[in-house]
Amino acid sequence: MEKRERIFEGKTKIVYRTDEPDLIIQYFKDDTTAFNSAKKGIIVNKGIFNNKISARIFEFLGTENIPTHFERRLSDREMLIKRVEILPIEVIVRNKAAGSICRNLGIREGAKLTPPVLEFTYKKDDLNDPLINESHIRALKLASDQEVEVIKRYTQRINELMERFFADLNLELIDFKLEFGRYKGRILLADEISPDTCRLWEMGTGERLDKDRFRHDMGDIEEAYQEVLSRVEK
Ligand code: TMP
């Protein structure tokens, strides 16, 4: 497998073509944004942490029969993935309230959400990724009804699996964001799963081990990502 030219550069990742049309390389940068890019910065070595953490989680979900785009990790910052057509939808699951749901609905941070809240946002930077529902997805033709059903089923199972996975590492999975893509007529879990895309709280103390440390200038950001990686690699 040969690395070829750059196809696309996003806020946190670069994508390269390979000599295989169905496979591409996802390179993880240290660049970090928050609040729809209103806040920008660098978390030193974040690309390494997130590549390795995501690789482990995709491997775990794969063994639990969740189809993902992940093929294998190639280097510290690169993974080989299937070239999917990313759906312009972000899928968010919230087990406890934190972040935007607290601001939008006036809920206390840490309040348990039973059953977990499922949100969809429309992936569109110039609109700040607005919240949408299934009828918007249908009217805007962002995904078929059948695809939405598959995504909901996978997402619920991924939440159960990841809650257990992180609980074994003494981390509470507060919320997370997923992206899915189309590949040869199937839906695959795509993008990344990392402390950028999950809120992880230390069980017992509630210490934040995720991007909220960057969002809210809490310090010890690299240490938090390193800590999550160390536990995931155990
Ligand atoms: P929020 O509380 O800011 O809406 O975020 C909910 C979860 O989704 C949190 O774990 C962070 C993650 N997320 C992303 O990964 N990308 C995004 O663009 C946003 C808004 C949230």
CSV table of C-alpha atoms and ligand atoms in Angstrom, one decimal:
chain,number,residue,atom,x,y,z
A,1,MET,CA,0.0,0.0,0.0
A,2,GLU,CA,1.4,3.4,-1.1
A,3,LYS,CA,0.6,6.8,0.2
A,4,ARG,CA,-0.4,9.2,-2.5
A,5,GLU,CA,-1.5,12.9,-2.7
A,6,ARG,CA,-3.5,14.8,-0.1
A,7,ILE,CA,-7.3,14.8,-0.9
A,8,PHE,CA,-8.6,17.0,1.8
A,9,GLU,CA,-7.6,18.9,4.9
A,10,GLY,CA,-10.1,19.5,7.7
A,11,LYS,CA,-9.8,21.3,11.1
A,12,THR,CA,-8.2,18.3,12.9
A,13,LYS,CA,-7.3,15.8,10.2
A,14,ILE,CA,-5.7,15.4,6.7
A,15,VAL,CA,-6.8,12.7,4.3
A,16,TYR,CA,-4.5,11.1,1.7
A,17,ARG,CA,-5.2,8.9,-1.2
A,18,THR,CA,-3.5,5.5,-1.5
A,19,ASP,CA,-2.9,3.3,-4.5
A,20,GLU,CA,-6.0,1.4,-3.5
A,21,PRO,CA,-9.2,3.4,-4.6
A,22,ASP,CA,-11.2,2.1,-1.7
A,23,LEU,CA,-8.7,2.9,1.0
A,24,ILE,CA,-7.4,6.3,2.3
A,25,ILE,CA,-5.1,7.5,5.1
A,26,GLN,CA,-6.4,9.6,7.9
A,27,TYR,CA,-3.7,11.8,9.5
A,28,PHE,CA,-4.4,13.3,12.9
A,29,LYS,CA,-3.2,16.9,13.6
A,30,ASP,CA,-2.6,18.7,16.9
A,31,ASP,CA,-4.8,21.6,15.8
A,32,THR,CA,-7.8,22.0,18.1
A,33,THR,CA,-11.0,24.0,17.8
A,34,ALA,CA,-13.9,24.6,20.1
A,35,PHE,CA,-17.3,26.4,19.9
A,36,ASN,CA,-17.4,26.1,16.1
A,37,SER,CA,-13.9,27.4,15.7
A,38,ALA,CA,-14.4,30.5,17.8
A,39,LYS,CA,-11.5,29.1,19.9
A,40,LYS,CA,-8.4,27.7,18.3
A,41,GLY,CA,-5.2,26.2,19.6
A,42,ILE,CA,-2.8,23.3,19.6
A,43,ILE,CA,-2.8,20.4,22.0
A,44,VAL,CA,0.8,19.1,21.8
A,45,ASN,CA,0.8,15.4,20.5
A,46,LYS,CA,-3.0,15.3,20.4
A,47,GLY,CA,-2.8,13.8,17.0
A,48,ILE,CA,-0.8,10.8,18.3
A,49,PHE,CA,-3.1,10.4,21.3
A,50,ASN,CA,-6.3,10.6,19.3
A,51,ASN,CA,-5.0,8.3,16.5
A,52,LYS,CA,-4.1,5.6,19.0
A,53,ILE,CA,-7.2,6.0,21.2
A,54,SER,CA,-9.5,5.9,18.1
A,55,ALA,CA,-7.7,2.9,16.7
A,56,ARG,CA,-8.2,0.9,19.9
A,57,ILE,CA,-11.9,1.9,20.2
A,58,PHE,CA,-12.6,1.0,16.5
A,59,GLU,CA,-10.9,-2.3,17.0
A,60,PHE,CA,-13.0,-3.0,20.1
A,61,LEU,CA,-16.3,-2.0,18.4
A,62,GLY,CA,-15.3,-4.1,15.4
A,63,THR,CA,-14.9,-7.2,17.6
A,64,GLU,CA,-18.4,-6.5,18.9
A,65,ASN,CA,-19.8,-6.5,15.3
A,66,ILE,CA,-20.1,-2.8,14.7
A,67,PRO,CA,-19.0,-2.2,11.1
A,68,THR,CA,-16.4,0.6,11.0
A,69,HIS,CA,-14.2,2.3,8.4
A,70,PHE,CA,-11.1,1.3,10.4
A,71,GLU,CA,-8.6,-1.0,8.6
A,72,ARG,CA,-5.4,-0.6,10.7
A,73,ARG,CA,-3.1,1.9,12.4
A,74,LEU,CA,-0.1,2.8,10.2
A,75,SER,CA,2.0,5.1,12.3
A,76,ASP,CA,1.8,7.4,15.3
A,77,ARG,CA,-0.5,9.8,13.5
A,78,GLU,CA,-2.0,7.8,10.7
A,79,MET,CA,-4.6,5.1,10.2
A,80,LEU,CA,-5.8,3.3,7.1
A,81,ILE,CA,-9.5,3.5,6.6
A,82,LYS,CA,-12.2,2.7,4.0
A,83,ARG,CA,-13.1,5.6,1.8
A,84,VAL,CA,-16.7,6.2,2.8
A,85,GLU,CA,-19.1,8.9,1.8
A,86,ILE,CA,-19.6,10.8,5.1
A,87,LEU,CA,-23.2,11.6,5.8
A,88,PRO,CA,-23.6,15.3,6.7
A,89,ILE,CA,-25.0,14.5,10.1
A,90,GLU,CA,-23.4,14.4,13.5
A,91,VAL,CA,-25.0,11.9,16.0
A,92,ILE,CA,-24.7,12.9,19.6
A,93,VAL,CA,-25.6,10.7,22.6
A,94,ARG,CA,-25.9,12.1,26.1
A,95,ASN,CA,-25.9,9.9,29.2
A,96,LYS,CA,-25.5,12.9,31.5
A,97,ALA,CA,-26.0,16.6,30.8
A,98,ALA,CA,-22.9,18.7,29.9
A,99,GLY,CA,-22.0,21.3,27.3
A,100,SER,CA,-24.6,22.6,24.9
A,101,ILE,CA,-27.6,20.8,26.4
A,102,CYS,CA,-27.0,22.6,29.7
A,103,ARG,CA,-26.9,26.0,27.9
A,104,ASN,CA,-29.8,25.2,25.5
A,105,LEU,CA,-32.3,23.6,28.0
A,106,GLY,CA,-31.2,24.9,31.3
A,107,ILE,CA,-30.2,21.5,32.7
A,108,ARG,CA,-27.7,21.2,35.6
A,109,GLU,CA,-24.3,19.8,34.5
A,110,GLY,CA,-24.1,16.1,35.5
A,111,ALA,CA,-27.9,15.5,35.6
A,112,LYS,CA,-28.6,11.9,34.6
A,113,LEU,CA,-30.6,11.7,31.3
A,114,THR,CA,-32.8,8.6,31.3
A,115,PRO,CA,-33.1,7.3,28.7
A,116,PRO,CA,-30.0,8.7,27.1
A,117,VAL,CA,-30.7,11.7,24.8
A,118,LEU,CA,-30.1,11.2,21.1
A,119,GLU,CA,-29.4,14.4,19.0
A,120,PHE,CA,-28.7,15.0,15.3
A,121,THR,CA,-26.9,18.0,14.0
A,122,TYR,CA,-26.5,19.1,10.4
A,123,LYS,CA,-22.7,19.2,9.6
A,124,LYS,CA,-22.4,22.6,8.1
A,125,ASP,CA,-19.7,24.9,9.4
A,126,ASP,CA,-21.2,28.1,8.1
A,127,LEU,CA,-24.4,27.4,10.0
A,128,ASN,CA,-22.6,26.3,13.2
A,129,ASP,CA,-23.8,22.7,12.9
A,130,PRO,CA,-27.5,23.3,13.9
A,131,LEU,CA,-29.6,20.8,15.8
A,132,ILE,CA,-32.0,18.9,13.5
A,133,ASN,CA,-34.5,16.1,13.9
A,134,GLU,CA,-35.5,13.1,11.8
A,135,SER,CA,-38.0,15.1,9.8
A,136,HIS,CA,-35.3,17.6,8.8
A,137,ILE,CA,-33.1,14.7,7.7
A,138,ARG,CA,-35.9,13.4,5.6
A,139,ALA,CA,-36.9,16.7,4.0
A,140,LEU,CA,-33.3,17.7,3.3
A,141,LYS,CA,-32.6,14.2,2.0
A,142,LEU,CA,-29.4,13.9,4.2
A,143,ALA,CA,-30.0,10.1,4.7
A,144,SER,CA,-32.7,7.6,3.9
A,145,ASP,CA,-35.2,6.5,6.5
A,146,GLN,CA,-33.6,3.0,6.4
A,147,GLU,CA,-30.1,4.6,6.9
A,148,VAL,CA,-31.4,6.6,9.9
A,149,GLU,CA,-32.9,3.4,11.4
A,150,VAL,CA,-29.5,1.6,11.0
A,151,ILE,CA,-27.6,4.6,12.5
A,152,LYS,CA,-30.0,4.7,15.5
A,153,ARG,CA,-29.6,0.9,16.1
A,154,TYR,CA,-25.7,1.1,15.9
A,155,THR,CA,-25.6,4.2,18.0
A,156,GLN,CA,-27.6,2.7,20.9
A,157,ARG,CA,-25.4,-0.4,20.8
A,158,ILE,CA,-22.2,1.7,20.6
A,159,ASN,CA,-23.3,3.6,23.7
A,160,GLU,CA,-23.8,0.4,25.6
A,161,LEU,CA,-20.4,-1.0,24.5
A,162,MET,CA,-18.5,2.2,25.1
A,163,GLU,CA,-20.1,2.9,28.5
A,164,ARG,CA,-18.8,-0.5,29.6
A,165,PHE,CA,-15.4,-0.1,27.9
A,166,PHE,CA,-14.7,3.2,29.7
A,167,ALA,CA,-16.3,2.1,33.0
A,168,ASP,CA,-13.6,-0.7,33.1
A,169,LEU,CA,-11.0,2.1,32.8
A,170,ASN,CA,-12.7,4.0,35.7
A,171,LEU,CA,-14.1,6.6,33.3
A,172,GLU,CA,-17.7,7.7,33.0
A,173,LEU,CA,-18.9,8.2,29.4
A,174,ILE,CA,-20.9,11.4,29.7
A,175,ASP,CA,-21.6,12.1,26.0
A,176,PHE,CA,-20.1,11.6,22.6
A,177,LYS,CA,-20.4,12.4,18.9
A,178,LEU,CA,-20.4,9.9,16.0
A,179,GLU,CA,-20.2,10.2,12.3
A,180,PHE,CA,-21.3,7.6,9.8
A,181,GLY,CA,-20.6,7.0,6.1
A,182,ARG,CA,-21.9,5.0,3.1
A,183,TYR,CA,-19.7,2.3,1.7
A,184,LYS,CA,-20.8,-0.1,-1.0
A,185,GLY,CA,-24.4,0.1,0.0
A,186,ARG,CA,-23.7,-0.2,3.8
A,187,ILE,CA,-23.4,2.2,6.7
A,188,LEU,CA,-20.1,2.2,8.5
A,189,LEU,CA,-19.0,4.1,11.7
A,190,ALA,CA,-16.4,6.6,10.6
A,191,ASP,CA,-14.3,9.6,11.6
A,192,GLU,CA,-12.8,9.3,15.1
A,193,ILE,CA,-13.6,8.5,18.7
A,194,SER,CA,-11.4,10.3,21.1
A,195,PRO,CA,-11.3,12.8,24.0
A,196,ASP,CA,-12.1,15.4,21.3
A,197,THR,CA,-15.4,13.7,20.6
A,198,CYS,CA,-16.4,12.2,24.0
A,199,ARG,CA,-16.7,13.7,27.5
A,200,LEU,CA,-15.0,11.4,29.9
A,201,TRP,CA,-15.1,12.0,33.7
A,202,GLU,CA,-13.1,10.2,36.3
A,203,MET,CA,-15.4,8.0,38.3
A,204,GLY,CA,-15.7,9.2,41.9
A,205,THR,CA,-14.0,12.6,41.5
A,206,GLY,CA,-15.6,13.8,38.2
A,207,GLU,CA,-12.2,15.1,37.0
A,208,ARG,CA,-12.5,16.0,33.3
A,209,LEU,CA,-10.3,13.9,31.0
A,210,ASP,CA,-11.4,15.4,27.6
A,211,LYS,CA,-11.5,18.5,25.4
A,212,ASP,CA,-13.5,20.4,28.0
A,213,ARG,CA,-10.0,21.1,29.6
A,214,PHE,CA,-9.2,23.0,26.4
A,215,ARG,CA,-12.6,24.6,26.0
A,216,HIS,CA,-12.6,26.0,29.5
A,217,ASP,CA,-8.8,26.6,30.0
A,218,MET,CA,-8.6,24.1,32.8
A,219,GLY,CA,-4.9,23.2,32.2
A,220,ASP,CA,-3.1,19.8,32.1
A,221,ILE,CA,-4.7,19.1,28.7
A,222,GLU,CA,-1.9,16.9,27.3
A,223,GLU,CA,-1.8,15.0,30.6
A,224,ALA,CA,-5.5,14.3,30.3
A,225,TYR,CA,-5.2,12.9,26.8
A,226,GLN,CA,-2.1,10.9,27.7
A,227,GLU,CA,-4.0,9.5,30.7
A,228,VAL,CA,-6.9,8.3,28.6
A,229,LEU,CA,-4.4,6.7,26.1
A,230,SER,CA,-2.5,4.9,28.9
A,231,ARG,CA,-5.8,3.4,30.2
A,232,VAL,CA,-7.1,2.5,26.8
A,233,GLU,CA,-3.8,0.7,26.0
A,234,LYS,CA,-3.8,-1.3,29.2
B,1,TMP,P1,-21.8,19.7,22.9
B,1,TMP,O1,-22.2,19.6,24.3
B,1,TMP,O2,-20.8,20.8,22.7
B,1,TMP,O3,-23.0,19.7,22.0
B,1,TMP,O4,-21.0,18.3,22.6
B,1,TMP,C1,-21.5,17.1,22.8
B,1,TMP,C2,-20.5,16.0,22.5
B,1,TMP,O5,-20.2,16.0,21.2
B,1,TMP,C3,-19.2,16.2,23.2
B,1,TMP,O6,-18.6,15.0,23.7
B,1,TMP,C4,-18.3,16.8,22.2
B,1,TMP,C5,-18.8,16.2,20.9
B,1,TMP,N1,-18.7,17.2,19.8
B,1,TMP,C6,-17.9,16.9,18.7
B,1,TMP,O7,-17.2,15.9,18.7
B,1,TMP,N2,-17.8,17.8,17.7
B,1,TMP,C7,-18.6,18.9,17.6
B,1,TMP,O8,-18.5,19.7,16.7
B,1,TMP,C8,-19.5,19.2,18.7
B,1,TMP,C9,-20.3,20.4,18.7
B,1,TMP,C10,-19.5,18.3,19.8
